[in-house]
């Protein structure tokens, strides 16, 4: 006779077979193989000959340990990601963003919300406070006030997910070198069209289907 309940993790899905030694679930010498779903209800059972008992029991123990380990690692990673996300959000409050606005900015910047700027190329990432601070500090060094940064992040939240050296700094240098844009003129340009900070494609008229990031738009 099967016991009423067995302590098994909710990660045992319907498609997973979980086996137990017969001494745990029956007075017979056979091994009973049971199938579990997430609601902890047995959906089917099969009795196996006792000679197969050791192999199946060993397999089930290994599976159980693997599931338990993976579940613990996932929980730790989720907690870590949650803390990083919260820290990153708090760094945006200084620019007069609400919690919802800061959350939306980060989601667009790091691929959690679809953005035409990234297209389908952006994979989901967890923002890191250090990287965001470096980005914001650099933008401030361009004579941009907190109010200016509020406007820029509102128009182009994806800037926080761009590469500081290869995109932002390189583009600012290009603007000065090619068009002599710097200082107050640069500030006015960034307030009007902050996406220029993220341009990383120059098709030179031969379209590469990456128009949202192309210098042709400038």
CSV table of N, CA and C in Angstrom, one decimal, residues 67-201:
chain,number,residue,atom,x,y,z
A,67,UNK,N,18.2,17.5,-9.0
A,67,UNK,CA,17.0,18.5,-8.9
A,67,UNK,C,17.2,19.4,-7.7
A,68,UNK,N,17.5,18.8,-6.6
A,68,UNK,CA,17.6,19.7,-5.4
A,68,UNK,C,18.7,20.7,-5.5
A,69,UNK,N,19.9,20.2,-6.1
A,69,UNK,CA,21.0,21.1,-6.3
A,69,UNK,C,20.7,22.2,-7.2
A,70,UNK,N,20.1,21.9,-8.4
A,70,UNK,CA,19.7,22.9,-9.4
A,70,UNK,C,18.7,23.9,-8.8
A,71,UNK,N,17.8,23.4,-8.0
A,71,UNK,CA,16.8,24.3,-7.4
A,71,UNK,C,17.5,25.3,-6.5
A,72,UNK,N,18.4,24.8,-5.7
A,72,UNK,CA,19.1,25.7,-4.7
A,72,UNK,C,19.9,26.7,-5.5
A,73,UNK,N,20.6,26.3,-6.5
A,73,UNK,CA,21.5,27.2,-7.3
A,73,UNK,C,20.6,28.3,-8.0
A,74,UNK,N,19.5,27.9,-8.5
A,74,UNK,CA,18.6,28.8,-9.1
A,74,UNK,C,18.1,29.9,-8.2
A,75,UNK,N,17.7,29.4,-6.9
A,75,UNK,CA,17.2,30.3,-5.9
A,75,UNK,C,18.3,31.4,-5.6
A,76,UNK,N,19.6,30.9,-5.4
A,76,UNK,CA,20.7,31.8,-5.1
A,76,UNK,C,20.9,32.8,-6.2
A,77,UNK,N,20.8,32.4,-7.4
A,77,UNK,CA,21.1,33.3,-8.6
A,77,UNK,C,19.9,34.3,-8.7
A,78,UNK,N,18.7,33.8,-8.4
A,78,UNK,CA,17.6,34.7,-8.5
A,78,UNK,C,17.7,35.8,-7.4
A,79,UNK,N,18.1,35.4,-6.2
A,79,UNK,CA,18.3,36.4,-5.1
A,79,UNK,C,19.4,37.4,-5.5
A,80,UNK,N,20.5,36.9,-6.1
A,80,UNK,CA,21.6,37.8,-6.4
A,80,UNK,C,21.1,38.8,-7.5
A,81,UNK,N,20.4,38.2,-8.5
A,81,UNK,CA,20.0,39.1,-9.6
A,81,UNK,C,19.0,40.1,-9.1
A,82,UNK,N,18.1,39.7,-8.2
A,82,UNK,CA,17.1,40.7,-7.6
A,82,UNK,C,17.8,41.8,-6.9
A,83,UNK,N,18.9,41.5,-6.2
A,83,UNK,CA,19.6,42.6,-5.4
A,83,UNK,C,20.3,43.5,-6.4
A,84,UNK,N,20.9,42.9,-7.5
A,84,UNK,CA,21.6,43.8,-8.5
A,84,UNK,C,20.6,44.7,-9.2
A,85,UNK,N,19.5,44.1,-9.5
A,85,UNK,CA,18.4,44.9,-10.1
A,85,UNK,C,18.0,46.1,-9.2
A,86,UNK,N,17.8,45.8,-8.0
A,86,UNK,CA,17.3,46.8,-7.0
A,86,UNK,C,18.3,47.9,-6.9
A,87,UNK,N,19.6,47.6,-6.8
A,87,UNK,CA,20.7,48.5,-6.7
A,87,UNK,C,20.7,49.4,-7.9
A,88,UNK,N,20.6,48.8,-9.1
A,88,UNK,CA,20.6,49.6,-10.3
A,88,UNK,C,19.4,50.6,-10.4
A,89,UNK,N,18.3,50.1,-10.0
A,89,UNK,CA,17.1,51.0,-10.0
A,89,UNK,C,17.3,52.2,-9.1
A,90,UNK,N,17.9,52.0,-7.9
A,90,UNK,CA,18.1,53.1,-6.9
A,90,UNK,C,19.0,54.1,-7.5
A,91,UNK,N,20.0,53.7,-8.4
A,91,UNK,CA,20.9,54.7,-8.9
A,91,UNK,C,20.2,55.6,-9.9
A,92,UNK,N,19.0,55.3,-10.3
A,92,UNK,CA,18.3,56.2,-11.2
A,92,UNK,C,17.3,57.1,-10.5
A,93,UNK,N,17.1,56.9,-9.2
A,93,UNK,CA,16.2,57.7,-8.5
A,93,UNK,C,16.7,59.2,-8.4
A,94,UNK,N,18.0,59.3,-8.4
A,94,UNK,CA,18.6,60.7,-8.3
A,94,UNK,C,18.2,61.6,-9.5
A,95,UNK,N,17.7,60.9,-10.6
A,95,UNK,CA,17.3,61.7,-11.8
A,95,UNK,C,15.8,61.8,-11.9
A,96,UNK,N,15.2,61.7,-10.8
A,96,UNK,CA,13.7,62.0,-10.6
A,96,UNK,C,12.9,61.0,-11.4
A,97,UNK,N,13.3,59.7,-11.4
A,97,UNK,CA,12.5,58.7,-12.0
A,97,UNK,C,11.7,57.9,-10.8
A,98,UNK,N,10.5,57.5,-11.1
A,98,UNK,CA,9.7,56.7,-10.2
A,98,UNK,C,10.3,55.3,-10.3
A,99,UNK,N,9.8,54.5,-9.3
A,99,UNK,CA,10.3,53.1,-9.3
A,99,UNK,C,9.9,52.4,-10.6
A,100,UNK,N,8.6,52.6,-11.1
A,100,UNK,CA,8.2,52.0,-12.3
A,100,UNK,C,9.0,52.5,-13.5
A,101,UNK,N,9.3,53.8,-13.6
A,101,UNK,CA,10.0,54.3,-14.7
A,101,UNK,C,11.5,53.8,-14.7
A,102,UNK,N,12.1,53.7,-13.5
A,102,UNK,CA,13.4,53.2,-13.5
A,102,UNK,C,13.5,51.7,-13.9
A,103,UNK,N,12.5,51.0,-13.5
A,103,UNK,CA,12.4,49.5,-13.8
A,103,UNK,C,12.2,49.4,-15.3
A,104,UNK,N,11.4,50.2,-16.0
A,104,UNK,CA,11.2,50.2,-17.4
A,104,UNK,C,12.4,50.6,-18.2
A,105,UNK,N,13.2,51.5,-17.7
A,105,UNK,CA,14.4,51.9,-18.3
A,105,UNK,C,15.4,50.8,-18.4
A,106,UNK,N,15.6,50.1,-17.2
A,106,UNK,CA,16.5,49.0,-17.1
A,106,UNK,C,16.1,47.8,-18.0
A,107,UNK,N,14.8,47.6,-18.1
A,107,UNK,CA,14.3,46.5,-18.9
A,107,UNK,C,14.5,46.7,-20.4
A,108,UNK,N,14.4,48.0,-20.8
A,108,UNK,CA,14.6,48.3,-22.2
A,108,UNK,C,16.1,48.3,-22.5
A,109,UNK,N,16.9,48.7,-21.5
A,109,UNK,CA,18.4,48.8,-21.7
A,109,UNK,C,19.0,47.4,-21.8
A,110,UNK,N,18.4,46.5,-21.1
A,110,UNK,CA,19.1,45.2,-20.9
A,110,UNK,C,18.3,44.0,-21.5
A,111,UNK,N,17.4,44.3,-22.4
A,111,UNK,CA,16.8,43.3,-23.2
A,111,UNK,C,15.6,42.6,-22.6
A,112,UNK,N,15.0,43.1,-21.5
A,112,UNK,CA,13.8,42.4,-20.9
A,112,UNK,C,12.5,42.9,-21.6
A,113,UNK,N,12.6,44.0,-22.3
A,113,UNK,CA,11.4,44.5,-23.0
A,113,UNK,C,11.9,44.7,-24.5
A,114,UNK,N,11.1,44.3,-25.4
A,114,UNK,CA,11.6,44.5,-26.8
A,114,UNK,C,11.8,45.9,-27.2
A,115,UNK,N,12.9,46.2,-27.9
A,115,UNK,CA,13.2,47.5,-28.3
A,115,UNK,C,13.6,47.5,-29.8
A,116,UNK,N,13.1,48.4,-30.6
A,116,UNK,CA,13.5,48.5,-32.0
A,116,UNK,C,15.0,48.7,-32.1
A,117,UNK,N,15.6,49.4,-31.1
A,117,UNK,CA,17.0,49.7,-31.2
A,117,UNK,C,17.8,48.4,-31.2
A,118,UNK,N,17.5,47.5,-30.3
A,118,UNK,CA,18.2,46.2,-30.3
A,118,UNK,C,17.8,45.2,-31.3
A,119,UNK,N,16.5,45.3,-31.7
A,119,UNK,CA,16.0,44.3,-32.6
A,119,UNK,C,15.9,43.0,-31.9
A,120,UNK,N,16.3,41.9,-32.5
A,120,UNK,CA,16.3,40.6,-31.9
A,120,UNK,C,17.7,40.2,-31.4
A,121,UNK,N,18.6,41.1,-31.4
A,121,UNK,CA,20.0,40.7,-31.1
A,121,UNK,C,20.3,40.7,-29.6
A,122,UNK,N,19.6,41.5,-28.9
A,122,UNK,CA,19.9,41.8,-27.4
A,122,UNK,C,19.5,40.6,-26.6
A,123,UNK,N,20.4,40.0,-25.9
A,123,UNK,CA,20.0,38.9,-24.9
A,123,UNK,C,19.8,39.6,-23.6
A,124,UNK,N,18.9,38.9,-22.8
A,124,UNK,CA,18.6,39.5,-21.5
A,124,UNK,C,19.8,39.4,-20.6
A,125,UNK,N,20.0,40.5,-19.9
A,125,UNK,CA,21.1,40.6,-18.9
A,125,UNK,C,20.7,41.3,-17.6
A,126,UNK,N,21.4,41.0,-16.6
A,126,UNK,CA,21.1,41.7,-15.3
A,126,UNK,C,22.0,42.9,-15.2
A,127,UNK,N,21.4,44.1,-15.0
A,127,UNK,CA,22.3,45.3,-14.9
A,127,UNK,C,23.2,45.2,-13.7
A,128,UNK,N,24.4,45.8,-13.8
A,128,UNK,CA,25.3,45.9,-12.7
A,128,UNK,C,25.5,47.4,-12.4
A,129,UNK,N,25.4,47.6,-11.1
A,129,UNK,CA,25.5,49.0,-10.6
A,129,UNK,C,26.8,49.7,-11.0
A,130,UNK,N,27.9,49.0,-11.0
A,130,UNK,CA,29.2,49.6,-11.3
A,130,UNK,C,29.2,50.1,-12.7
A,131,UNK,N,28.7,49.3,-13.7
A,131,UNK,CA,28.6,49.7,-15.1
A,131,UNK,C,27.7,50.9,-15.3
A,132,UNK,N,26.6,50.9,-14.6
A,132,UNK,CA,25.6,52.0,-14.8
A,132,UNK,C,26.2,53.3,-14.2
A,133,UNK,N,26.9,53.2,-13.1
A,133,UNK,CA,27.6,54.4,-12.5
A,133,UNK,C,28.6,54.9,-13.5
A,134,UNK,N,29.4,54.1,-14.1
A,134,UNK,CA,30.4,54.5,-15.0
A,134,UNK,C,29.8,55.2,-16.2
A,135,UNK,N,28.7,54.7,-16.7
A,135,UNK,CA,28.0,55.3,-17.8
A,135,UNK,C,27.4,56.7,-17.4
A,136,UNK,N,26.8,56.7,-16.3
A,136,UNK,CA,26.2,58.0,-15.8
A,136,UNK,C,27.3,59.1,-15.6
A,137,UNK,N,28.4,58.6,-15.0
A,137,UNK,CA,29.5,59.6,-14.7
A,137,UNK,C,30.1,60.1,-16.0
A,138,UNK,N,30.2,59.3,-17.0
A,138,UNK,CA,30.7,59.7,-18.3
A,138,UNK,C,29.8,60.7,-18.9
A,139,UNK,N,28.5,60.5,-18.9
A,139,UNK,CA,27.5,61.4,-19.4
A,139,UNK,C,27.5,62.7,-18.7
A,140,UNK,N,27.7,62.7,-17.4
A,140,UNK,CA,27.8,63.9,-16.7
A,140,UNK,C,29.1,64.7,-17.1
A,141,UNK,N,30.1,64.0,-17.4
A,141,UNK,CA,31.4,64.7,-17.8
A,141,UNK,C,31.2,65.4,-19.2
A,142,UNK,N,30.1,65.2,-19.8
A,142,UNK,CA,29.8,65.9,-21.1
A,142,UNK,C,29.0,67.2,-20.8
A,143,UNK,N,29.1,67.7,-19.6
A,143,UNK,CA,28.4,68.9,-19.2
A,143,UNK,C,26.9,68.7,-19.2
A,144,UNK,N,26.4,67.5,-18.9
A,144,UNK,CA,25.0,67.2,-18.8
A,144,UNK,C,24.5,67.3,-17.4
A,145,UNK,N,23.5,68.0,-17.1
A,145,UNK,CA,22.9,68.1,-15.7
A,145,UNK,C,22.1,66.9,-15.4
A,146,UNK,N,21.6,66.7,-14.2
A,146,UNK,CA,20.7,65.7,-13.8
A,146,UNK,C,19.4,65.8,-14.6
A,147,UNK,N,19.0,67.0,-14.8
A,147,UNK,CA,17.7,67.2,-15.6
A,147,UNK,C,18.0,66.7,-17.1
A,148,UNK,N,19.2,67.0,-17.6
A,148,UNK,CA,19.5,66.6,-19.0
A,148,UNK,C,19.5,65.1,-19.1
A,149,UNK,N,20.1,64.5,-18.0
A,149,UNK,CA,20.2,63.0,-18.1
A,149,UNK,C,18.8,62.4,-18.0
A,150,UNK,N,17.9,63.0,-17.2
A,150,UNK,CA,16.5,62.5,-17.1
A,150,UNK,C,15.9,62.5,-18.5
A,151,UNK,N,16.1,63.6,-19.3
A,151,UNK,CA,15.5,63.7,-20.6
A,151,UNK,C,16.1,62.7,-21.6
A,152,UNK,N,17.4,62.5,-21.5
A,152,UNK,CA,18.1,61.6,-22.3
A,152,UNK,C,17.7,60.1,-22.1
A,153,UNK,N,17.7,59.8,-20.8
A,153,UNK,CA,17.3,58.4,-20.4
A,153,UNK,C,15.8,58.1,-20.8
A,154,UNK,N,15.0,59.2,-20.7
A,154,UNK,CA,13.6,59.1,-21.1
A,154,UNK,C,13.5,58.8,-22.6
A,155,UNK,N,14.3,59.5,-23.4
A,155,UNK,CA,14.2,59.3,-24.9
A,155,UNK,C,15.0,58.0,-25.3
A,156,UNK,N,16.1,57.7,-24.7
A,156,UNK,CA,16.9,56.7,-25.1
A,156,UNK,C,17.4,55.8,-23.9
A,157,UNK,N,16.5,55.1,-23.3
A,157,UNK,CA,16.9,54.3,-22.1
A,157,UNK,C,18.0,53.2,-22.5
A,158,UNK,N,18.0,52.8,-23.7
A,158,UNK,CA,18.9,51.8,-24.2
A,158,UNK,C,20.4,52.2,-24.0
A,159,UNK,N,20.6,53.5,-23.8
A,159,UNK,CA,22.0,53.9,-23.7
A,159,UNK,C,22.7,53.3,-22.5
A,160,UNK,N,22.0,52.9,-21.5
A,160,UNK,CA,22.6,52.2,-20.3
A,160,UNK,C,23.1,50.8,-20.7
A,161,UNK,N,22.6,50.3,-21.7
A,161,UNK,CA,23.0,48.9,-22.1
A,161,UNK,C,24.0,48.9,-23.2
A,162,UNK,N,24.4,50.1,-23.7
A,162,UNK,CA,25.4,50.3,-24.7
A,162,UNK,C,26.8,50.1,-24.1
A,163,UNK,N,27.8,49.9,-25.0
A,163,UNK,CA,29.2,49.8,-24.5
A,163,UNK,C,29.8,51.1,-24.3
A,164,UNK,N,30.3,51.4,-23.2
A,164,UNK,CA,30.9,52.7,-22.8
A,164,UNK,C,32.0,53.1,-23.7
A,165,UNK,N,33.0,52.2,-23.9
A,165,UNK,CA,34.2,52.6,-24.7
A,165,UNK,C,34.0,52.5,-26.2
A,166,UNK,N,33.4,51.4,-26.6
A,166,UNK,CA,33.3,51.1,-28.0
A,166,UNK,C,32.1,51.9,-28.7
A,167,UNK,N,31.2,52.4,-27.9
A,167,UNK,CA,30.1,53.1,-28.5
A,167,UNK,C,30.0,54.5,-28.0
A,168,UNK,N,29.7,54.8,-26.8
A,168,UNK,CA,29.6,56.1,-26.3
A,168,UNK,C,30.8,57.0,-26.5
A,169,UNK,N,31.9,56.6,-26.0
A,169,UNK,CA,33.1,57.4,-26.1
A,169,UNK,C,33.6,57.5,-27.5
A,170,UNK,N,33.5,56.4,-28.3
A,170,UNK,CA,33.9,56.4,-29.7
A,170,UNK,C,33.1,57.3,-30.5
A,171,UNK,N,31.8,57.3,-30.2
A,171,UNK,CA,30.8,58.2,-31.0
A,171,UNK,C,31.0,59.7,-30.7
A,172,UNK,N,31.3,60.0,-29.4
A,172,UNK,CA,31.5,61.4,-29.0
A,172,UNK,C,32.8,61.9,-29.7
A,173,UNK,N,33.8,61.0,-29.8
A,173,UNK,CA,35.1,61.4,-30.5
A,173,UNK,C,34.8,61.5,-32.0
A,174,UNK,N,34.0,60.7,-32.6
A,174,UNK,CA,33.6,60.8,-34.0
A,174,UNK,C,32.9,62.1,-34.3
A,175,UNK,N,32.0,62.5,-33.4
A,175,UNK,CA,31.2,63.7,-33.6
A,175,UNK,C,32.2,64.9,-33.6
A,176,UNK,N,33.1,64.9,-32.7
A,176,UNK,CA,34.1,66.0,-32.6
A,176,UNK,C,35.1,66.0,-33.8
A,177,UNK,N,35.5,64.8,-34.2
A,177,UNK,CA,36.5,64.7,-35.2
A,177,UNK,C,35.9,65.0,-36.6
A,178,UNK,N,34.7,64.4,-36.9
A,178,UNK,CA,34.2,64.6,-38.2
A,178,UNK,C,33.3,65.8,-38.4
A,179,UNK,N,32.7,66.3,-37.3
A,179,UNK,CA,31.8,67.5,-37.5
A,179,UNK,C,32.1,68.6,-36.6
A,180,UNK,N,33.1,68.5,-35.7
A,180,UNK,CA,33.5,69.5,-34.8
A,180,UNK,C,32.5,69.8,-33.7
A,181,UNK,N,31.7,68.8,-33.4
A,181,UNK,CA,30.6,68.9,-32.4
A,181,UNK,C,31.2,68.6,-31.0
A,182,UNK,N,31.1,69.5,-30.1
A,182,UNK,CA,31.6,69.3,-28.8
A,182,UNK,C,31.0,70.4,-27.9
A,183,UNK,N,31.2,70.3,-26.6
A,183,UNK,CA,30.8,71.3,-25.7
A,183,UNK,C,29.3,71.5,-25.7
A,184,UNK,N,28.8,72.8,-25.8
A,184,UNK,CA,27.4,73.1,-25.7
A,184,UNK,C,26.7,72.6,-26.9
A,185,UNK,N,27.4,72.6,-28.1
A,185,UNK,CA,26.7,72.0,-29.3
A,185,UNK,C,26.5,70.5,-29.1
A,186,UNK,N,27.4,69.8,-28.5
A,186,UNK,CA,27.2,68.4,-28.2
A,186,UNK,C,26.0,68.2,-27.3
A,187,UNK,N,26.0,69.0,-26.2
A,187,UNK,CA,24.9,68.9,-25.3
A,187,UNK,C,23.5,69.1,-26.0
A,188,UNK,N,23.4,70.1,-26.8
A,188,UNK,CA,22.2,70.3,-27.5
A,188,UNK,C,21.8,69.2,-28.4
A,189,UNK,N,22.8,68.6,-29.1
A,189,UNK,CA,22.6,67.5,-30.0
A,189,UNK,C,22.1,66.3,-29.2
A,190,UNK,N,22.7,66.0,-28.0
A,190,UNK,CA,22.3,64.8,-27.2
A,190,UNK,C,20.9,64.9,-26.7
A,191,UNK,N,20.5,66.2,-26.3
A,191,UNK,CA,19.2,66.4,-25.8
A,191,UNK,C,18.2,66.2,-27.0
A,192,UNK,N,18.6,66.5,-28.2
A,192,UNK,CA,17.6,66.4,-29.3
A,192,UNK,C,17.6,65.0,-29.9
A,193,UNK,N,18.8,64.4,-29.9
A,193,UNK,CA,18.9,63.0,-30.5
A,193,UNK,C,19.9,62.2,-29.8
A,194,UNK,N,19.6,61.7,-28.6
A,194,UNK,CA,20.5,60.9,-27.8
A,194,UNK,C,20.9,59.6,-28.4
A,195,UNK,N,20.1,59.1,-29.4
A,195,UNK,CA,20.4,57.8,-30.0
A,195,UNK,C,21.7,57.8,-30.7
A,196,UNK,N,22.3,59.0,-31.0
A,196,UNK,CA,23.5,59.1,-31.7
A,196,UNK,C,24.6,58.5,-30.8
A,197,UNK,N,24.4,58.4,-29.5
A,197,UNK,CA,25.4,57.8,-28.6
A,197,UNK,C,25.5,56.3,-28.9
A,198,UNK,N,24.5,55.7,-29.5
A,198,UNK,CA,24.5,54.3,-29.7
A,198,UNK,C,24.7,53.8,-31.1
A,199,UNK,N,25.0,54.7,-32.0
A,199,UNK,CA,25.2,54.3,-33.4
A,199,UNK,C,26.5,53.5,-33.5
A,200,UNK,N,26.3,52.3,-34.0
A,200,UNK,CA,27.5,51.4,-34.2
A,200,UNK,C,27.6,50.8,-35.5
A,201,UNK,N,26.8,51.3,-36.5
A,201,UNK,CA,26.8,50.8,-37.9
A,201,UNK,C,26.8,51.9,-38.8
